[in-house]
CSV table of C-alpha atoms and ligand atoms in Angstrom, one decimal:
chain,number,residue,atom,x,y,z
Z,1,UNK,CA,69.7,123.6,99.2
Z,2,UNK,CA,71.6,120.4,100.1
Z,3,UNK,CA,75.1,120.7,101.4
Z,4,UNK,CA,77.3,119.1,98.7
Z,5,UNK,CA,80.6,120.3,100.1
Z,6,UNK,CA,81.9,116.9,101.4
Z,7,UNK,CA,81.0,115.1,98.2
Z,8,UNK,CA,83.8,114.0,95.9
Z,9,UNK,CA,84.7,115.8,92.6
Z,10,UNK,CA,84.4,113.4,89.6
Z,11,UNK,CA,87.2,113.6,87.0
Z,12,UNK,CA,86.7,111.9,83.7
Z,13,UNK,CA,89.0,111.0,80.8
Z,14,UNK,CA,89.0,108.7,77.9
Z,15,UNK,CA,91.9,106.9,79.5
Z,16,UNK,CA,94.7,107.5,82.0
Z,17,UNK,CA,96.1,110.7,80.5
Z,18,UNK,CA,93.5,112.7,82.6
Z,19,UNK,CA,95.5,111.6,85.7
Z,20,UNK,CA,97.7,114.6,84.8
Z,21,UNK,CA,94.6,116.8,85.6
Z,22,UNK,CA,93.7,114.7,88.7
Z,23,UNK,CA,97.2,115.0,90.0
Z,24,UNK,CA,97.2,118.8,89.7
Z,25,UNK,CA,93.7,119.1,91.3
Z,26,UNK,CA,94.8,116.9,94.3
Z,27,UNK,CA,97.9,119.0,94.8
Z,28,UNK,CA,95.9,122.2,94.8
Z,29,UNK,CA,92.8,121.1,96.7
Z,30,UNK,CA,94.2,118.8,99.4
Z,31,UNK,CA,90.8,118.5,101.3
Z,32,UNK,CA,88.7,117.5,98.4
Z,33,UNK,CA,87.8,113.8,97.7
Z,34,UNK,CA,88.0,112.7,94.1
Z,35,UNK,CA,86.6,109.9,91.9
Z,36,UNK,CA,88.4,109.3,88.7
Z,37,UNK,CA,87.0,107.5,85.7
Z,38,UNK,CA,89.2,106.5,82.8
Z,39,UNK,CA,87.3,105.0,79.9
Z,40,UNK,CA,90.2,102.6,79.0
Z,41,UNK,CA,87.9,100.2,77.2
Z,42,UNK,CA,86.9,102.8,74.6
Z,43,UNK,CA,90.0,105.0,74.3
Z,44,UNK,CA,90.9,106.7,71.9
Z,45,UNK,CA,88.2,109.3,71.7
Z,46,UNK,CA,90.3,111.5,69.6
Z,47,UNK,CA,89.6,109.5,66.4
Z,48,UNK,CA,85.9,109.2,67.0
Z,49,UNK,CA,82.9,111.2,65.7
Z,50,UNK,CA,81.2,113.9,67.8
Z,51,UNK,CA,78.1,111.8,68.1
Z,52,UNK,CA,79.9,108.9,69.5
Z,53,UNK,CA,82.0,111.0,71.9
Z,54,UNK,CA,78.7,112.7,73.1
Z,55,UNK,CA,77.2,109.3,73.8
Z,56,UNK,CA,80.3,108.1,75.8
Z,57,UNK,CA,80.4,111.4,77.7
Z,58,UNK,CA,76.7,111.1,78.7
Z,59,UNK,CA,77.3,107.5,80.0
Z,60,UNK,CA,80.4,108.5,81.9
Z,61,UNK,CA,78.7,111.5,83.5
Z,62,UNK,CA,75.8,109.2,84.6
Z,63,UNK,CA,78.3,106.8,86.1
Z,64,UNK,CA,80.0,109.5,88.1
Z,65,UNK,CA,76.7,110.9,89.2
Z,66,UNK,CA,75.7,107.5,90.5
Z,67,UNK,CA,78.9,107.7,92.6
Z,68,UNK,CA,77.5,110.9,94.2
Z,69,UNK,CA,79.9,113.5,92.9
Z,70,UNK,CA,79.3,117.3,93.4
Z,71,UNK,CA,80.7,118.2,89.9
Z,72,UNK,CA,82.4,116.5,87.0
Z,73,UNK,CA,85.6,117.7,85.5
Z,74,UNK,CA,85.9,116.6,81.9
Z,75,UNK,CA,89.7,116.3,81.7
Z,76,UNK,CA,89.5,114.9,78.2
Z,77,UNK,CA,89.8,117.6,75.6
Z,78,UNK,CA,88.1,115.6,72.9
Z,79,UNK,CA,85.2,115.0,75.2
Z,80,UNK,CA,85.2,118.6,76.4
Z,81,UNK,CA,84.4,119.7,72.9
Z,82,UNK,CA,81.0,118.0,73.3
Z,83,UNK,CA,80.2,119.3,76.8
Z,84,UNK,CA,77.9,122.1,75.5
Z,85,UNK,CA,75.9,119.6,73.4
Z,86,UNK,CA,75.5,117.1,76.3
Z,87,UNK,CA,74.3,120.0,78.5
Z,88,UNK,CA,71.9,121.2,75.9
Z,89,UNK,CA,70.5,117.7,75.4
Z,90,UNK,CA,70.0,117.3,79.1
Z,91,UNK,CA,68.3,120.7,79.4
Z,92,UNK,CA,66.0,119.9,76.4
Z,93,UNK,CA,65.0,116.6,78.1
Z,94,UNK,CA,64.5,118.4,81.4
Z,95,UNK,CA,67.2,116.2,83.0
Z,96,UNK,CA,69.1,117.8,85.9
Z,97,UNK,CA,72.8,117.3,85.6
Z,98,UNK,CA,75.8,118.0,88.0
Z,99,UNK,CA,77.9,121.1,87.2
Z,100,UNK,CA,80.3,120.2,84.3
Z,101,UNK,CA,83.7,121.6,83.9
Z,102,UNK,CA,85.3,121.4,80.5
Z,103,UNK,CA,89.1,122.0,80.0
Z,104,UNK,CA,88.7,124.1,76.8
Z,105,UNK,CA,87.3,127.3,78.1
Z,106,UNK,CA,89.9,127.9,81.0
Z,107,UNK,CA,92.9,127.1,78.7
Z,108,UNK,CA,91.5,129.3,75.9
Z,109,UNK,CA,91.1,132.1,78.5
Z,110,UNK,CA,94.6,131.7,79.9
Z,111,UNK,CA,96.1,131.7,76.3
Z,112,UNK,CA,94.2,134.8,75.3
Z,113,UNK,CA,95.5,136.6,78.5
Z,114,UNK,CA,99.1,135.7,78.1
Z,115,UNK,CA,99.8,136.0,74.4
Z,116,UNK,CA,101.8,139.1,73.5
Z,117,UNK,CA,102.0,138.8,69.7
Z,118,UNK,CA,98.4,137.5,69.3
Z,119,UNK,CA,99.5,134.2,67.7
Z,120,UNK,CA,98.3,131.2,69.6
Z,121,UNK,CA,99.0,127.5,68.8
Z,122,UNK,CA,96.9,124.5,69.7
Z,123,UNK,CA,98.1,120.9,69.6
Z,124,UNK,CA,95.4,118.3,70.2
Z,125,UNK,CA,93.7,115.1,68.9
Z,126,UNK,CA,92.0,115.1,65.5
Z,127,UNK,CA,88.5,115.3,67.1
Z,128,UNK,CA,89.5,118.4,69.1
Z,129,UNK,CA,91.1,120.1,66.1
Z,130,UNK,CA,88.1,119.3,63.8
Z,131,UNK,CA,85.7,120.6,66.4
Z,132,UNK,CA,87.5,124.0,66.3
Z,133,UNK,CA,86.5,124.4,69.9
Z,134,UNK,CA,89.7,126.2,70.9
Z,135,UNK,CA,89.6,128.4,67.9
Z,136,UNK,CA,86.1,129.6,68.6
Z,137,UNK,CA,86.7,130.0,72.3
Z,138,UNK,CA,89.9,132.1,71.8
Z,139,UNK,CA,88.3,134.2,69.0
Z,140,UNK,CA,85.2,134.8,71.2
Z,141,UNK,CA,87.5,136.2,73.9
Z,142,UNK,CA,89.4,138.3,71.5
Z,143,UNK,CA,88.7,138.3,67.7
Z,144,UNK,CA,92.0,139.9,67.0
Z,145,UNK,CA,93.9,136.7,68.1
Z,146,UNK,CA,94.9,134.2,65.4
Z,147,UNK,CA,94.9,130.5,66.3
Z,148,UNK,CA,96.9,127.8,64.5
Z,149,UNK,CA,96.0,124.2,65.2
Z,150,UNK,CA,97.9,121.0,64.7
Z,151,UNK,CA,96.5,117.5,65.2
Z,152,UNK,CA,99.1,115.3,66.8
Z,153,UNK,CA,97.5,111.8,66.9
Z,154,UNK,CA,100.8,109.9,67.2
Z,155,UNK,CA,101.7,111.5,70.5
Z,156,UNK,CA,99.0,109.7,72.6
Z,157,UNK,CA,100.3,106.1,71.9
Z,158,UNK,CA,103.9,107.3,72.4
Z,159,UNK,CA,103.1,108.5,75.9
Z,160,UNK,CA,101.1,105.3,76.7
Z,161,UNK,CA,104.2,103.3,75.6
Z,162,UNK,CA,106.3,105.2,78.1
Z,163,UNK,CA,108.4,106.8,75.4
Z,164,UNK,CA,108.2,110.4,76.6
Z,165,UNK,CA,112.0,110.8,76.6
Z,166,UNK,CA,112.7,108.6,73.5
Z,167,UNK,CA,114.5,110.1,70.5
Z,168,UNK,CA,111.7,108.8,68.2
Z,169,UNK,CA,109.2,110.9,70.2
Z,170,UNK,CA,111.5,114.0,70.0
Z,171,UNK,CA,111.6,113.6,66.2
Z,172,UNK,CA,107.8,113.2,65.9
Z,173,UNK,CA,107.2,116.2,68.2
Z,174,UNK,CA,109.6,118.2,66.0
Z,175,UNK,CA,107.7,117.2,62.9
Z,176,UNK,CA,104.3,118.2,64.4
Z,177,UNK,CA,105.5,121.5,65.9
Z,178,UNK,CA,107.6,122.9,63.1
Z,179,UNK,CA,104.6,124.6,61.3
Z,180,UNK,CA,103.5,126.2,64.6
Z,181,UNK,CA,107.0,127.4,65.3
Z,182,UNK,CA,107.2,128.8,61.7
Z,183,UNK,CA,103.9,130.6,62.3
Z,184,UNK,CA,105.7,132.3,65.2
Z,185,UNK,CA,103.1,131.4,67.9
Z,186,UNK,CA,104.2,132.8,71.4
Z,187,UNK,CA,101.7,130.7,73.3
Z,188,UNK,CA,100.9,127.0,72.8
Z,189,UNK,CA,97.9,125.2,74.3
Z,190,UNK,CA,98.6,121.6,75.2
Z,191,UNK,CA,95.1,120.6,74.2
Z,192,UNK,CA,95.3,116.9,75.1
Z,193,UNK,CA,95.5,115.2,78.5
Z,194,UNK,CA,98.7,113.3,77.5
Z,195,UNK,CA,100.8,116.2,76.3
Z,196,UNK,CA,101.9,117.6,79.7
Z,197,UNK,CA,103.9,114.4,80.0
Z,198,UNK,CA,105.8,115.5,76.8
Z,199,UNK,CA,106.4,119.0,78.2
Z,200,UNK,CA,110.2,118.7,78.0
Z,201,UNK,CA,110.2,117.3,74.4
Z,202,UNK,CA,107.7,120.1,73.4
Z,203,UNK,CA,109.7,122.9,75.1
Z,204,UNK,CA,112.9,121.7,73.4
Z,205,UNK,CA,111.3,122.4,70.0
Z,206,UNK,CA,109.4,125.6,70.9
Z,207,UNK,CA,112.2,127.1,72.9
Z,208,UNK,CA,111.9,129.2,76.1
Z,209,UNK,CA,110.0,132.1,74.5
Z,210,UNK,CA,106.8,130.1,73.9
Z,211,UNK,CA,104.5,129.8,76.9
Z,212,UNK,CA,102.9,126.4,77.3
Z,213,UNK,CA,99.3,126.3,78.6
Z,214,UNK,CA,98.3,123.2,80.4
Z,215,UNK,CA,94.7,122.2,81.0
Z,216,UNK,CA,95.5,120.9,84.5
Z,217,UNK,CA,96.6,124.3,85.7
Z,218,UNK,CA,93.9,126.3,83.9
Z,219,UNK,CA,91.1,124.1,85.2
Z,220,UNK,CA,92.5,124.2,88.8
Z,221,UNK,CA,92.4,128.0,88.5
Z,222,UNK,CA,88.8,127.9,87.4
Z,223,UNK,CA,87.7,125.6,90.2
Z,224,UNK,CA,89.6,127.7,92.7
Z,225,UNK,CA,87.8,130.8,91.5
Z,226,UNK,CA,84.4,128.9,91.7
Z,227,UNK,CA,85.2,127.8,95.3
Z,228,UNK,CA,86.1,131.4,96.2
Z,229,UNK,CA,82.8,132.8,94.7
Z,230,UNK,CA,80.8,129.9,96.3
Z,231,UNK,CA,79.7,128.7,92.9
Z,232,UNK,CA,81.0,125.3,94.0
Z,233,UNK,CA,81.0,124.2,97.6
Z,234,UNK,CA,84.6,123.5,98.9
Z,235,UNK,CA,85.2,120.7,101.4
Z,236,UNK,CA,86.0,122.2,104.8
Z,237,UNK,CA,85.5,119.0,106.7
Z,238,UNK,CA,89.3,118.7,107.5
Z,239,UNK,CA,89.3,115.0,106.6
Z,240,UNK,CA,92.2,113.9,104.4
Z,241,UNK,CA,91.5,113.5,100.8
Z,242,UNK,CA,90.1,110.2,99.5
Z,243,UNK,CA,90.6,108.9,96.0
Z,244,UNK,CA,89.0,106.1,94.0
Z,245,UNK,CA,90.1,105.3,90.5
Z,246,UNK,CA,87.9,103.5,88.1
Z,247,UNK,CA,88.6,102.3,84.6
Z,248,UNK,CA,86.2,100.5,82.2
Z,249,UNK,CA,88.9,98.0,81.4
Z,250,UNK,CA,91.7,96.8,83.8
Z,251,UNK,CA,95.1,95.5,83.0
Z,252,UNK,CA,98.5,95.4,84.7
Z,253,UNK,CA,99.7,97.9,82.1
Z,254,UNK,CA,97.1,100.5,83.1
Z,255,UNK,CA,98.1,100.1,86.8
Z,256,UNK,CA,101.8,100.7,85.9
Z,257,UNK,CA,101.0,103.7,83.6
Z,258,UNK,CA,98.6,105.2,86.1
Z,259,UNK,CA,101.3,105.1,88.9
Z,260,UNK,CA,103.9,106.6,86.5
Z,261,UNK,CA,101.6,109.5,85.7
Z,262,UNK,CA,100.7,110.1,89.4
Z,263,UNK,CA,104.4,110.1,90.4
Z,264,UNK,CA,104.7,110.3,94.2
Z,265,UNK,CA,101.0,110.3,94.8
Z,266,UNK,CA,100.3,106.6,95.7
Z,267,UNK,CA,97.5,104.9,93.9
Z,268,UNK,CA,95.4,102.0,95.2
Z,269,UNK,CA,94.3,99.2,92.9
Z,270,UNK,CA,92.2,100.4,89.9
Z,271,UNK,CA,88.6,99.4,90.2
Z,272,UNK,CA,86.4,98.2,87.3
Z,273,UNK,CA,83.5,100.5,86.3
Z,274,UNK,CA,80.6,98.7,84.7
Z,275,UNK,CA,79.1,101.3,82.3
D,301,LIG,N1,92.1,112.2,76.5
D,301,LIG,C1,92.2,112.6,75.1
D,301,LIG,C2,92.2,114.1,74.9
D,301,LIG,O1,92.5,114.8,75.8
D,301,LIG,C3,93.4,112.0,74.4
D,301,LIG,C4,93.3,110.5,74.2
D,301,LIG,C5,92.1,110.0,73.3
D,301,LIG,O2,92.2,110.2,72.1
D,301,LIG,O3,91.1,109.6,73.8
D,301,LIG,O4,91.8,114.6,73.9
């Protein structure tokens, strides 16, 4: 078998929100190289049909494969709902595909492990809510658990506008979360790449007794466990981590938003991906 250990890990999102996942992966796996692809020309995915999301996902995986990645992390929840279909289509066509990581399964597992009262909430885009992917994953793990979903489509543009600490955002978060708080969920899955940026606003509404589950942490746990079991080859080369960030559209706004999400992790100029 070829040694893939020194190859980069591909991380894909519909836009820049997935940098929350990339940031967590880089903090955890300091020797790994990463290639990030944000499909900024076609965002949002959360309002698109499953068929369209599948097509975009296939194209984005192909792009990352052409960059020579050893695995693709689908940081986008809306796209993760279509990962199984994309894999099935590749298998049916006899096409070999790199290992795919979706963010739904690890967060569903984490939520099912930590809930004490069996009531789990999910906030996500419309596409993710309509797919019921979190509901079926959680119920598969434990049919006794009850999952309450809430689509929060307005939160993505608020984050992109940089309004994460704005009173308007607090009000909208309150409006979206009230039914879940009333349902008494004790665990809330942040089922969208952008929502960790609203963690404070969300926690102010849910209060300290509701555990927030973030995809970035759950997927990092999953990859760590796959490194430990040698399902995925870790990079032991000792060279410092390299990062390339591609987007399908480039603007000054994106560069500023990307740097804001990455915080202290310095970002080079975004590169244009021709997909
Ligand atoms: N990245 C998407 C997700 O996690 C949110 C943005 C979009 O709608 O494309 O579902």
